[in-house]
Short mmCIF file of C-alpha atoms in Angstrom, two decimals:
data_model
loop_
_atom_site.label_atom_id
_atom_site.label_comp_id
_atom_site.label_asym_id
_atom_site.label_seq_id
_atom_site.Cartn_x
_atom_site.Cartn_y
_atom_site.Cartn_z
CA MET N 1 145.82 171.33 107.12
CA LYS N 2 144.87 173.84 104.44
CA LEU N 3 141.12 173.73 103.92
CA SER N 4 138.92 175.53 101.42
CA LYS N 5 136.05 177.75 102.51
CA MET N 6 133.59 175.02 101.66
CA GLU N 7 135.52 172.36 103.58
CA LYS N 8 135.54 174.63 106.64
CA LEU N 9 131.77 175.00 106.34
CA MET N 10 131.43 171.23 106.05
CA LEU N 11 133.35 170.84 109.31
CA LYS N 12 131.07 173.38 110.99
CA GLY N 13 128.11 171.21 110.06
CA ARG N 14 126.60 173.55 107.46
CA TYR N 15 126.12 170.61 105.07
CA GLY N 16 124.67 168.33 107.73
CA GLU N 17 125.97 166.14 110.49
CA ALA N 18 126.79 163.22 108.17
CA CYS N 19 128.89 165.35 105.83
CA LYS N 20 130.77 166.75 108.82
CA ARG N 21 131.58 163.29 110.15
CA ALA N 22 132.53 162.03 106.72
CA LEU N 23 134.97 164.91 106.19
CA GLU N 24 136.49 164.32 109.62
CA LEU N 25 137.25 160.78 108.51
CA VAL N 26 138.79 161.86 105.19
CA ILE N 27 140.95 164.42 107.03
CA ALA N 28 142.10 161.88 109.63
CA ILE N 29 143.18 159.51 106.87
CA ALA N 30 144.93 162.33 105.00
CA GLU N 31 146.85 163.28 108.16
CA SER N 32 147.97 159.79 109.05
CA TYR N 33 148.46 158.07 105.66
CA GLY N 34 148.43 160.82 103.08
CA TYR N 35 150.33 164.01 102.36
CA GLY N 36 148.15 166.03 104.75
CA GLU N 37 146.07 167.36 101.86
CA LEU N 38 142.72 166.57 100.27
CA VAL N 39 141.99 165.84 96.62
CA ARG N 40 138.70 166.59 94.86
CA ILE N 41 137.27 163.46 93.26
CA ARG N 42 135.02 162.97 90.22
CA GLY N 43 133.47 159.66 91.20
CA ALA N 44 133.25 157.01 93.89
CA HIS N 45 132.61 153.29 94.07
CA ILE N 46 131.70 151.83 97.46
CA SER N 47 132.17 148.31 98.78
CA GLY N 48 130.62 146.69 101.85
CA ILE N 49 127.11 146.43 100.34
CA SER N 50 126.19 142.83 101.11
CA TYR N 51 124.53 142.28 104.47
CA LYS N 52 126.60 139.09 104.72
CA ASN N 53 129.77 141.23 104.86
CA ILE N 54 128.78 144.27 106.94
CA GLY N 55 126.11 142.80 109.22
CA ASP N 56 124.01 144.84 111.63
CA SER N 57 126.94 147.12 112.56
CA GLY N 58 127.40 148.28 108.97
CA LEU N 59 123.67 148.66 108.39
CA GLU N 60 123.42 150.77 111.54
CA TYR N 61 126.28 153.01 110.42
CA ILE N 62 124.78 153.63 106.97
CA LYS N 63 121.39 154.30 108.56
CA ASP N 64 122.87 156.89 110.94
CA LEU N 65 124.58 158.60 108.00
CA VAL N 66 121.31 158.83 106.07
CA GLU N 67 119.51 160.13 109.15
CA GLY N 68 122.28 162.72 109.41
CA GLY N 69 121.35 163.93 105.93
CA ALA N 70 124.03 162.14 103.89
CA LYS N 71 123.88 162.66 100.11
CA VAL N 72 126.59 161.71 97.66
CA ARG N 73 128.25 164.70 95.93
CA VAL N 74 129.80 162.77 93.02
CA LYS N 75 128.69 159.93 90.77
CA THR N 76 128.70 156.91 93.08
CA THR N 77 128.21 153.25 92.22
CA THR N 78 128.02 150.21 94.50
CA ASN N 79 129.58 146.76 94.77
CA PRO N 80 127.46 143.56 94.60
CA CYS N 81 124.90 142.75 97.32
CA GLY N 82 123.79 139.42 98.83
CA PHE N 83 121.52 138.16 96.02
CA ASP N 84 120.11 138.77 92.56
CA LEU N 85 117.27 141.21 93.27
CA ASP N 86 115.07 139.41 90.75
CA LYS N 87 115.97 135.85 91.80
CA PRO N 88 116.68 135.83 95.55
CA TRP N 89 115.54 132.20 95.81
CA LEU N 90 118.71 131.02 94.10
CA PHE N 91 120.86 132.08 97.06
CA ASP N 92 119.31 130.50 100.19
CA VAL N 93 118.18 133.92 101.39
CA ASP N 94 115.95 133.82 104.48
CA GLU N 95 113.42 136.47 105.40
CA GLY N 96 115.68 138.24 107.90
CA PHE N 97 118.56 138.49 105.44
CA PHE N 98 116.22 139.67 102.67
CA LYS N 99 114.77 142.48 104.80
CA LYS N 100 118.15 143.70 106.04
CA GLN N 101 119.66 143.65 102.53
CA MET N 102 116.72 145.58 101.08
CA GLU N 103 117.07 148.12 103.91
CA ILE N 104 120.75 148.68 102.99
CA ILE N 105 119.74 149.13 99.36
CA ARG N 106 116.98 151.59 100.27
CA LEU N 107 119.43 153.65 102.34
CA LEU N 108 122.04 153.75 99.55
CA LYS N 109 119.37 154.84 97.09
CA GLU N 110 118.25 157.57 99.47
CA MET N 111 121.84 158.80 99.61
CA GLY N 112 121.78 159.12 95.84
CA ALA N 113 124.07 156.22 94.96
CA LYS N 114 123.49 154.40 91.69
CA LEU N 115 122.67 150.76 92.44
CA SER N 116 125.01 149.24 89.91
CA LEU N 117 125.61 146.30 92.32
CA THR N 118 128.72 145.23 90.44
CA CYS N 119 132.46 144.84 90.94
CA THR N 120 133.04 145.99 87.33
CA PRO N 121 131.54 149.50 87.35
CA TYR N 122 134.02 150.55 84.63
CA TYR N 123 132.17 148.72 81.82
CA VAL N 124 128.98 150.77 81.81
CA ASP N 125 127.92 152.34 85.09
CA ASN N 126 130.82 154.52 86.18
CA ARG N 127 133.59 154.71 83.62
CA PRO N 128 136.38 157.06 84.66
CA ARG N 129 138.57 158.80 82.09
CA ARG N 130 142.33 158.67 82.00
CA GLY N 131 143.69 161.13 84.56
CA ASP N 132 140.49 161.34 86.66
CA HIS N 133 140.87 161.36 90.44
CA ILE N 134 138.33 158.97 91.95
CA ALA N 135 137.73 157.16 95.27
CA TRP N 136 137.11 153.50 94.69
CA ALA N 137 136.91 150.53 97.01
CA GLU N 138 136.85 146.93 95.63
CA SER N 139 140.44 145.86 95.02
CA SER N 140 140.02 144.46 91.50
CA ALA N 141 138.29 147.62 90.28
CA VAL N 142 140.90 149.85 91.96
CA ILE N 143 143.75 148.07 90.17
CA TYR N 144 141.84 148.13 86.87
CA ALA N 145 141.03 151.85 87.16
CA ASN N 146 144.64 152.77 87.95
CA SER N 147 146.43 150.38 85.62
CA VAL N 148 144.18 149.78 82.61
CA ILE N 149 142.26 153.08 82.48
CA GLY N 150 144.91 155.41 83.94
CA ALA N 151 142.74 157.02 86.60
CA TYR N 152 144.01 157.83 90.11
CA THR N 153 142.59 156.15 93.18
CA THR N 154 143.77 154.91 96.55
CA ARG N 155 142.69 151.41 97.51
CA GLU N 156 139.84 152.76 99.67
CA SER N 157 138.02 150.82 102.39
CA GLY N 158 134.21 150.56 102.45
CA PRO N 159 133.73 153.38 104.99
CA SER N 160 136.42 155.65 103.47
CA ALA N 161 134.96 155.39 99.94
CA LEU N 162 131.54 156.22 101.41
CA ALA N 163 133.00 159.26 103.19
CA ALA N 164 134.67 160.35 99.94
CA ALA N 165 131.36 160.01 98.06
CA ILE N 166 129.56 162.17 100.64
CA THR N 167 132.22 164.90 100.76
CA GLY N 168 133.51 164.72 97.18
CA ARG N 169 137.02 164.53 98.61
CA SER N 170 139.60 161.91 99.42
CA ALA N 171 142.99 161.92 101.13
CA LEU N 172 145.83 162.88 98.80
CA THR N 173 148.12 159.84 98.80
CA ARG N 174 150.88 158.63 96.50
CA ASP N 175 148.21 156.85 94.45
CA HIS N 176 146.89 160.29 93.44
CA THR N 177 150.25 161.54 92.18
CA ASP N 178 152.74 160.54 89.50
CA GLU N 179 155.08 159.40 92.24
CA ARG N 180 153.37 156.04 91.84
CA LYS N 181 156.14 154.29 89.98
CA PRO N 182 157.15 150.63 89.71
CA SER N 183 158.80 149.27 92.86
CA ILE N 184 159.55 145.80 91.53
CA MET N 185 160.25 144.17 88.14
CA VAL N 186 158.52 140.88 87.50
CA ASN N 187 159.95 138.88 84.64
CA VAL N 188 157.07 136.69 83.45
CA GLN N 189 158.51 133.55 81.86
CA ALA N 190 155.26 131.64 82.05
CA LYS N 191 152.97 131.66 79.02
CA VAL N 192 149.49 132.95 79.70
CA PHE N 193 146.63 132.03 77.40
CA ASP N 194 143.19 132.24 78.96
CA TYR N 195 141.24 133.96 81.74
CA LEU N 196 142.40 131.42 84.30
CA ASP N 197 146.09 131.90 83.43
CA TRP N 198 145.82 135.67 83.84
CA SER N 199 143.91 135.24 87.06
CA LEU N 200 146.52 132.82 88.46
CA LEU N 201 149.36 135.06 87.29
CA GLY N 202 147.88 137.97 89.27
CA TYR N 203 147.42 135.76 92.31
CA VAL N 204 151.01 134.45 92.16
CA VAL N 205 152.55 137.91 91.60
CA GLY N 206 150.58 139.22 94.59
CA LYS N 207 151.81 136.36 96.76
CA LEU N 208 155.44 136.94 95.78
CA ALA N 209 155.20 140.73 96.15
CA PRO N 210 152.34 141.44 98.57
CA ASP N 211 153.06 145.13 99.13
CA GLU N 212 154.61 146.43 95.88
CA ARG N 213 153.81 148.19 92.61
CA PRO N 214 154.87 145.61 90.02
CA LEU N 215 156.05 146.20 86.45
CA LEU N 216 155.53 142.99 84.48
CA ARG N 217 157.91 142.19 81.67
CA VAL N 218 156.26 139.71 79.31
CA LYS N 219 157.55 138.20 76.08
CA ARG N 220 154.57 139.24 74.02
CA VAL N 221 151.12 140.41 74.96
CA THR N 222 148.01 139.48 73.14
CA CYS N 223 145.36 139.93 75.75
CA SER N 224 141.96 141.54 76.06
CA SER N 225 140.90 144.04 78.70
CA ASP N 226 138.77 141.20 80.10
CA GLU N 227 141.85 139.09 80.68
CA LEU N 228 143.57 142.03 82.37
CA LYS N 229 140.50 142.33 84.59
CA CYS N 230 141.05 138.72 85.72
CA PHE N 231 144.70 139.53 86.42
CA CYS N 232 143.60 142.53 88.55
CA ALA N 233 141.28 140.36 90.63
CA GLY N 234 143.93 137.71 91.29
CA LEU N 235 146.47 140.37 92.23
CA GLY N 236 144.02 142.20 94.49
CA ALA N 237 143.12 139.01 96.37
CA SER N 238 146.69 138.20 97.41
CA SER N 239 148.24 141.67 97.89
CA THR N 240 147.66 145.26 98.99
CA THR N 241 148.74 146.47 95.55
CA SER N 242 146.79 149.25 93.82
CA ILE N 243 148.57 149.43 90.44
CA PHE N 244 150.69 147.45 87.96
CA TRP N 245 152.29 147.99 84.57
CA LEU N 246 152.80 145.65 81.64
CA THR N 247 155.57 145.90 79.07
CA THR N 248 157.10 143.84 76.29
CA SER N 249 159.90 146.29 75.64
CA ASP N 250 163.34 146.49 77.19
CA TYR N 251 163.13 150.28 77.04
CA ASN N 252 160.69 150.25 79.92
CA VAL N 253 162.85 148.15 82.21
CA VAL N 254 163.31 150.08 85.42
CA GLN N 255 166.73 150.26 87.02
CA GLY N 256 167.44 150.08 90.72
CA VAL N 257 164.41 148.09 91.82
CA LYS N 258 164.02 144.54 93.07
CA ARG N 259 163.62 141.83 90.43
CA ILE N 260 161.72 138.58 90.61
CA LYS N 261 160.52 136.09 88.04
CA VAL N 262 157.40 134.01 87.59
CA THR N 263 157.86 130.73 85.76
CA HIS N 264 155.49 128.22 84.25
CA ARG N 265 156.11 126.08 87.31
CA ASP N 266 154.93 128.81 89.70
CA LEU N 267 151.60 129.00 87.86
CA ARG N 268 151.37 125.22 87.69
CA ARG N 269 151.91 124.94 91.44
CA ALA N 270 149.17 127.49 92.18
CA ARG N 271 146.86 125.63 89.83
CA ASP N 272 147.62 122.26 91.41
CA GLU N 273 146.56 123.56 94.82
CA TRP N 274 143.06 123.70 93.39
CA ALA N 275 143.10 120.56 91.25
CA LEU N 276 139.78 119.06 90.16
CA THR N 277 139.59 115.56 91.62
CA ARG N 278 135.84 115.10 91.98
CA ARG N 279 132.82 115.89 89.89
CA PRO N 280 131.75 119.52 90.49
CA THR N 281 128.32 120.36 91.93
CA LEU N 282 128.52 124.10 91.30
CA VAL N 283 130.36 125.79 88.44
CA PHE N 284 130.92 129.52 88.87
CA ILE N 285 132.06 131.92 86.13
CA GLY N 286 132.07 135.69 86.43
CA CYS N 287 134.57 136.82 89.05
CA PRO N 288 134.91 139.70 88.34
CA HIS N 289 131.49 140.18 86.69
CA CYS N 290 131.40 139.20 83.01
CA SER N 291 131.51 141.74 80.20
CA LEU N 292 129.11 141.53 77.25
CA ARG N 293 131.87 139.99 75.13
CA GLU N 294 132.41 137.22 77.68
CA ILE N 295 128.69 136.43 77.79
CA LYS N 296 128.66 136.22 73.99
CA GLU N 297 131.58 133.77 74.12
CA ILE N 298 129.86 131.64 76.76
CA ALA N 299 126.54 131.63 74.87
CA LYS N 300 128.36 130.47 71.74
CA GLU N 301 130.01 127.69 73.70
CA LEU N 302 126.71 126.57 75.28
CA ARG N 303 124.53 126.72 72.19
CA GLY N 304 122.74 123.40 71.79
CA LYS N 305 124.11 122.00 75.06
CA ARG N 306 122.45 121.43 78.44
CA VAL N 307 123.82 121.70 81.94
CA LYS N 308 123.46 118.36 83.78
CA GLU N 309 120.62 117.96 86.30
CA ASP N 310 122.93 117.55 89.31
CA ILE N 311 125.10 120.56 88.51
CA LYS N 312 124.41 124.28 88.91
CA LEU N 313 126.10 126.66 86.47
CA PHE N 314 126.21 130.30 87.59
CA ILE N 315 127.46 133.03 85.28
CA SER N 316 127.47 136.39 87.02
CA THR N 317 127.38 139.89 85.63
CA SER N 318 126.02 143.36 86.37
CA ARG N 319 122.42 144.39 85.79
CA SER N 320 123.52 146.86 83.11
CA ILE N 321 125.31 144.16 81.12
CA TYR N 322 122.43 141.74 81.79
CA ALA N 323 120.01 144.17 80.14
CA MET N 324 122.20 144.31 77.03
CA ALA N 325 122.58 140.53 76.96
CA SER N 326 118.82 140.20 77.22
CA GLU N 327 118.34 142.59 74.31
CA LEU N 328 120.65 140.47 72.18
CA GLY N 329 118.78 137.26 73.04
CA LEU N 330 121.77 135.83 74.92
CA VAL N 331 119.86 135.35 78.18
CA GLU N 332 117.46 133.09 76.32
CA VAL N 333 120.31 131.02 74.88
CA LEU N 334 121.79 130.54 78.36
CA GLU N 335 118.44 129.72 79.96
CA ARG N 336 117.74 127.13 77.29
CA ALA N 337 121.05 125.50 78.25
CA ARG N 338 119.93 125.46 81.91
CA ALA N 339 122.63 127.97 82.90
CA HIS N 340 121.80 130.73 85.39
CA LEU N 341 122.87 134.17 84.25
CA ILE N 342 122.83 136.02 87.56
CA LYS N 343 123.36 139.70 88.38
CA ASP N 344 123.86 142.00 91.43
CA THR N 345 125.82 139.39 93.40
CA CYS N 346 128.43 136.62 93.37
CA LEU N 347 129.22 133.36 95.11
CA ILE N 348 131.33 135.00 97.82
CA VAL N 349 129.04 137.82 99.00
CA SER N 350 125.82 135.80 98.85
CA PRO N 351 124.62 133.66 101.80
CA ILE N 352 124.38 130.59 99.55
CA LYS N 353 124.69 127.40 101.59
CA LEU N 354 127.37 124.94 100.52
CA SER N 355 127.77 121.59 102.21
CA LYS N 356 130.86 119.49 102.74
CA ASN N 357 129.83 117.36 99.77
CA ASP N 358 129.82 120.32 97.41
CA VAL N 359 132.61 120.83 94.90
CA VAL N 360 132.93 124.35 93.52
CA LEU N 361 134.62 124.69 90.13
CA THR N 362 135.60 128.16 88.92
CA ASP N 363 137.98 129.86 86.50
CA SER N 364 138.84 132.62 88.99
CA ALA N 365 141.73 132.49 91.47
CA LYS N 366 139.98 135.17 93.55
CA THR N 367 136.80 133.14 93.94
CA ALA N 368 138.84 130.00 94.67
CA TYR N 369 140.85 131.82 97.35
CA TYR N 370 137.84 133.32 99.13
CA ALA N 371 135.64 130.23 98.79
CA GLU N 372 138.41 128.19 100.36
CA THR N 373 138.98 130.56 103.29
CA MET N 374 135.31 131.33 103.96
CA THR N 375 133.68 127.91 103.52
CA ASN N 376 134.71 124.31 104.03
CA VAL N 377 133.84 123.08 100.55
CA MET N 378 136.25 121.62 98.05
CA VAL N 379 137.38 124.21 95.51
CA ALA N 380 138.89 123.61 92.08
CA VAL N 381 139.99 125.78 89.15
CA GLU N 382 139.97 125.06 85.44
CA GLY N 383 139.99 127.17 82.28
CA ARG N 384 136.64 128.59 81.21
CA ARG N 385 136.07 126.18 78.33
CA LYS N 386 136.79 123.20 80.59
CA CYS N 387 134.44 124.62 83.27
CA LEU N 388 131.62 124.75 80.71
CA GLU N 389 132.47 121.25 79.48
CA GLU N 390 132.37 119.86 83.02
CA ALA N 391 128.95 121.43 83.58
CA THR N 392 127.45 119.96 80.43
CA LYS N 393 129.16 116.60 79.95
CA MET S 1 160.37 158.81 130.88
CA PRO S 2 159.71 157.93 134.52
CA ARG S 3 158.69 160.77 136.78
CA GLY S 4 158.72 159.86 140.47
CA GLY S 5 156.63 157.17 142.11
CA ASN S 6 154.57 155.10 139.73
CA GLU S 7 154.03 157.75 137.11
CA VAL S 8 155.28 157.08 133.57
CA ILE S 9 154.62 159.14 130.45
CA PHE S 10 154.65 158.05 126.83
CA ARG S 11 154.20 160.29 123.82
CA GLY S 12 152.42 159.70 120.52
CA LYS S 13 150.41 161.52 117.89
CA GLY S 14 146.75 162.18 118.64
CA LEU S 15 144.82 161.11 115.54
CA VAL S 16 141.43 161.50 117.18
CA LYS S 17 141.37 164.18 119.88
CA GLY S 18 139.95 163.60 123.34
CA TYR S 19 140.72 162.75 126.95
CA PHE S 20 139.98 159.75 129.13
CA ARG S 21 141.22 158.33 132.42
CA GLY S 22 140.59 154.71 133.32
CA GLU S 23 141.78 151.16 133.54
CA ALA S 24 144.17 149.87 130.87
CA LEU S 25 143.70 146.71 128.80
CA VAL S 26 147.04 145.84 127.21
CA THR S 27 148.01 143.29 124.55
CA SER S 28 150.99 142.69 122.31
CA MET S 29 148.72 140.87 119.82
CA PRO S 30 146.77 142.69 117.09
CA ILE S 31 142.97 142.54 117.29
CA SER S 32 140.47 141.88 114.51
CA PHE S 33 137.18 143.55 115.38
CA LEU S 34 135.32 141.62 112.70
CA GLY S 35 135.04 138.09 114.04
CA GLY S 36 137.50 138.64 116.91
CA VAL S 37 135.12 140.69 119.07
CA ASP S 38 131.49 139.83 119.86
CA PRO S 39 129.50 142.91 118.72
CA LEU S 40 126.69 142.20 121.23
CA THR S 41 128.85 142.05 124.37
CA GLY S 42 132.14 143.71 123.45
CA MET S 43 134.02 140.62 124.58
CA ILE S 44 137.16 139.42 122.81
CA VAL S 45 136.35 135.97 121.44
CA GLU S 46 139.20 135.25 119.01
CA ARG S 47 140.58 131.77 119.60
CA GLY S 48 144.16 131.88 120.89
CA HIS S 49 144.10 135.59 121.72
CA GLU S 50 145.69 136.46 125.05
CA LEU S 51 142.78 138.77 125.91
CA ARG S 52 140.12 136.18 125.07
CA GLY S 53 137.19 136.53 127.48
CA LYS S 54 138.03 140.14 128.43
CA VAL S 55 135.54 142.93 127.73
CA LEU S 56 136.50 146.22 126.08
CA ALA S 57 133.88 148.47 127.70
CA ASP S 58 135.24 151.49 129.60
CA ARG S 59 138.87 150.41 129.11
CA VAL S 60 141.84 152.17 127.58
CA LEU S 61 142.86 149.64 124.94
CA ILE S 62 146.61 149.55 124.25
CA LEU S 63 147.68 147.34 121.31
CA PRO S 64 150.20 147.23 118.44
CA HIS S 65 147.61 147.68 115.67
CA GLY S 66 144.43 146.18 114.27
CA LYS S 67 144.09 143.46 111.69
CA GLY S 68 141.47 142.00 109.37
CA SER S 69 138.61 143.41 107.34
CA THR S 70 137.84 147.14 107.25
CA VAL S 71 134.30 146.09 108.15
CA GLY S 72 135.81 145.97 111.68
CA SER S 73 135.38 149.78 111.72
CA TYR S 74 131.62 149.27 111.70
CA VAL S 75 131.88 146.88 114.65
CA ILE S 76 133.75 149.53 116.68
CA TYR S 77 131.02 152.02 115.78
CA SER S 78 128.28 149.67 116.82
CA LEU S 79 130.01 148.84 120.14
CA ALA S 80 130.49 152.54 120.88
CA LYS S 81 126.80 153.28 120.33
CA ARG S 82 125.93 150.64 122.94
CA GLY S 83 128.59 151.80 125.40
CA LEU S 84 130.59 148.59 124.89
CA ALA S 85 133.64 150.01 123.10
CA PRO S 86 136.95 151.06 124.67
CA ARG S 87 136.86 154.70 125.84
CA ALA S 88 140.28 155.41 124.34
CA ILE S 89 142.80 153.51 122.18
CA ALA S 90 146.59 153.75 121.92
CA THR S 91 148.49 152.02 119.10
CA LEU S 92 152.07 151.56 117.94
CA ARG S 93 150.91 151.95 114.32
CA ALA S 94 147.26 152.62 113.59
CA ASP S 95 145.79 150.79 110.59
CA VAL S 96 142.90 152.00 108.42
CA MET S 97 140.40 149.81 110.28
CA ILE S 98 141.17 151.15 113.78
CA LEU S 99 141.60 154.73 112.57
CA THR S 100 138.28 154.69 110.72
CA GLY S 101 136.53 152.99 113.65
CA CYS S 102 137.79 155.59 116.13
CA VAL S 103 136.95 158.59 113.92
CA ILE S 104 133.39 157.52 113.17
CA SER S 105 132.82 156.56 116.82
CA GLY S 106 134.54 159.57 118.43
CA ILE S 107 136.99 157.41 120.40
CA PRO S 108 140.26 159.23 121.28
CA LEU S 109 143.14 157.59 119.41
CA LEU S 110 146.80 158.02 120.25
CA ASP S 111 149.14 156.60 117.60
CA GLY S 112 152.88 155.97 117.41
CA ILE S 113 153.50 155.16 121.08
CA PRO S 114 156.83 153.40 121.68
CA ILE S 115 156.92 149.62 121.87
CA GLU S 116 158.07 149.74 125.53
CA THR S 117 154.57 150.89 126.41
CA LEU S 118 153.31 147.33 125.96
CA SER S 119 155.56 146.08 128.77
CA ALA S 120 155.61 149.19 130.99
CA ILE S 121 151.83 149.31 131.28
CA ARG S 122 149.91 146.24 132.38
CA SER S 123 146.22 145.44 132.18
CA GLY S 124 144.54 146.88 135.27
CA ASP S 125 146.87 149.89 135.64
CA VAL S 126 145.12 153.24 135.78
CA VAL S 127 146.15 155.36 132.79
CA GLU S 128 145.28 158.73 131.37
CA ILE S 129 145.13 159.47 127.63
CA ASP S 130 145.21 163.03 126.40
CA ALA S 131 145.12 162.60 122.63
CA SER S 132 144.91 166.35 122.08
CA ARG S 133 148.35 166.77 123.65
CA GLY S 134 149.67 163.39 122.49
CA ILE S 135 150.23 161.97 125.97
CA LEU S 136 149.64 158.58 127.60
CA ARG S 137 150.33 158.58 131.36
CA ARG S 138 150.36 155.68 133.81
CA THR S 139 149.15 157.27 137.02
CA SER S 140 149.06 154.34 139.42
CA ARG S 141 149.38 150.60 139.60
#
């Protein structure tokens, strides 16, 4: 492999033991999965932050890296951790978990990572520009960065994104070149209206084409970037996909690739799998983390209402967006309605205890999918407005 | 490619260089290191796995590929630090989890071995992996 002078010095250990080991990993990935070359990156986003996910093994690995002198070389943000740093009591965190999670956070800070603790770093904390090469983990953010923003990133794993952050390099793969072209045409016959529809559409497309790069042909698109974000999360949860395209025009129809369609019935069937048959005990909105616009919408909806005593309503976002919402007085509106605006975490990566009697209601296919596979509670999906109604009626 | 007596050689691509000679542990089922292996003992605990109850320490692990979360890489690392990880791994098709685990733990990894390996080598055979030269050799049975 052709290496620059600096990369050779990294391998000799001139930039520390951690940097050497990190580059060895990037090179190994480049040799086995990539084009045998490295690409310089402008930013990184690392996953595997919650102690619930990485456990003692992950903590130990990050600690060894820091002891080996690891520092990030590019702007690096982090995925959510196990609890809201300002309200850990909401998430059934015990002392052991608290200490271990704070240790992980201390280590990441020492490495120079920005503790954005969010799965939507592209709103405020780490916004790539079109054409930027980056190394991101977190499937929903990867798909968003590639497809909505037009950046270039492989769907990195937790350790590989960390290695890229420390070396400033990633493996050159197809995702970093313009050879990433549609491999399948998806004719969307279903009508999509709200966040839940987009989220389910992503989930269904991913199930039908788990290892493809889909081009979606829709009749007309009137959607916000927030709705596309929900689509990205659904798609990321059910596939290995790193990019998609959306078109309304016949000019963009690609010849010579597979074709499938998604009908209203396909979406209906996915939705029926998670039908609401009992009264919810926990309503969760904010997978992926809410934007400021979404929080404004929710605050408007909740103004003058109150969440029922036996129901918890969680709305999750990043600490950066939380600060803006607070400035605008939206946090107060939500608190008055007995809703919890939480940051730094989500239902899935927190150790929150759910019993068999709990019913989780959400407007995210990704949360529904993971809650169902990781816990034994009953899970249901409904549109956002209906979720808020259920919590307050 | 049999070569007299009990000796058999298979070739692959060394993704992590290194040499080890020892007892083989062979499976035709993929392994998830997160959840499927106990990080404190290095024992395979996945329900329904044909190697359930076997320990990985000091073995040459031969398997099709890994499965499950990339957090499994951290489990391999943690096992290696405690001397509980396999001393070498050979795969038909390495996945990101196994590759990352081997690189960060310094475990020799030979990838792309032919599928016949899984039947020609049995658990308990003594094998030799030379990942630098891309060779897996069964020396005796």
